[in-house]
Amino acid sequence: MDTTRSPRRRRVLAAAAALAAAAGAVTVASAAEAATTLGASAAEHGRYFGTAVAAYKLSDSTYSGILDREFNSVTPENEMKWDATEPTQGSFSYGSADQIVARAKANGAKVRGHALAWHSQQPGWAQNLSGTALRNAMVNHVTQVATHYKGQIDSWDVVNEAFADGGSGGRRDSNLQRTGNDWIEVAFRAARAADPAAKLCYNDYNTDGQNAKSNGVYAMVQDFKARGVPIDCVGFQSHFNANSPLPADYQANLQRFADLGVDVQITELDIEGSGTAQANSYASAVRACLAVTRCNGITVWGIRDSDSWRASGTPLLFDGSGNKKPAYTAALDALNGGSTPPSTPPPSTSTPPPPTGSGCTATIALNQWTGGFVATVKVTAGASRLAGWTAGLTLSSGSSVTNSWNAQSSGSSGAVSFSNVAYNGSVNAGASTEFGFQGTGTGPSSATCTAR
């Protein structure tokens, strides 16, 4: 058989090959354009786009429908924390967390474990321990929970929020910290021994740009890497609002941590606001992650605005009815490589009325589950600047406060009050600050506020 080809035949074959290549390119482009969900688009970049999930909301068809459609990673919101998984010392409870993990596995989604060791949301028995007894209890807790989920967790938040706010860059004073400065290292080593395949992360808030707190975390990670302490990733919670916006050096800060040889993850993203401003901030956060090779993915802290711990600030990608917001379009467009902001109605040019009254108001966003709750309280100044404040509320019979943050508490049952701490007592007219507390029983729906 003659295998020689004439010049004309070679030209025809070359043209056919070019057409085939062009068709292949069109096919690839079409596949990219077909990524119409957050998780699918993130996966094309080798990343995940996840959300925090509450087990008791999975029976809500709107909630679970969005979860299954949009996200390829989940983080149990409260179900893996110490109080949920070991309510009584040595007695472990995994039912709600197992439900979330099973659903994720059925949908082919990753699971971020949150969180093995944290000064907050500890069961009462752990809060009453100290020294060696607490250290041993912490190590046992990390070991038992990580072992239970061995092979099922992509990344663990091994230690959560262990650094102090403010300008010191030092550790937060807590019962865990008072067991010895090596407690974080000990927790990471215990987690590695229990689940060698999972990525081990340190997770914190207000570390999104370079500041004293993020510098403190940076120094710890640098030390851990130098000494062979097992740490694989750093989580940046990324809770943003008008008073604490997405920092200009957000991407650069992610990159400097990645340069230490760890992965970086945006772990609890929510951005208060609405319309174009909120949409552009979400797009900027997504693009920052995509620009950093070792940024594994993004988790938003809730699905609908009504599911958020900051519900009054409408900080998420879906409204309370489950409709996609401009922020959703912006995030998806950024994942798909778009560079233009979403089309949204122009912002109102009318000036909002000034705040009235010289005092303050307090509103509560409640995350309630069977037997417990977390309440986030927003304190808003009236027409005058606050120099200090006290929020009061009444708990129902049988309910009690177990711990709080960003406030000093007085009382644990019945009538309870919370006052500002040193760094959040000054609130400008019309501005807000937030504190939170955890409790058992049924959480409160309203609170009062008194200016001091």
PDB file of C-alpha atoms in Angstrom, residues 31 73 129 255 394 412 429 436:
ATOM      1  CA  ALA A  31     -17.197  23.263  29.326  1.00  0.00           C
ATOM      2  CA  SER A  73     -17.162  21.579  50.642  1.00  0.00           C
ATOM      3  CA  LEU A 129     -10.701  22.192  84.683  1.00  0.00           C
ATOM      4  CA  GLN A 255       0.697  35.070  49.835  1.00  0.00           C
ATOM      5  CA  THR A 394     -33.659  37.713  80.242  1.00  0.00           C
ATOM      6  CA  SER A 412     -25.609  33.297  83.932  1.00  0.00           C
ATOM      7  CA  ALA A 429     -22.830  57.733  66.407  1.00  0.00           C
ATOM      8  CA  GLY A 436     -21.573  37.005  71.527  1.00  0.00           C
TER       9      GLY A 436
END
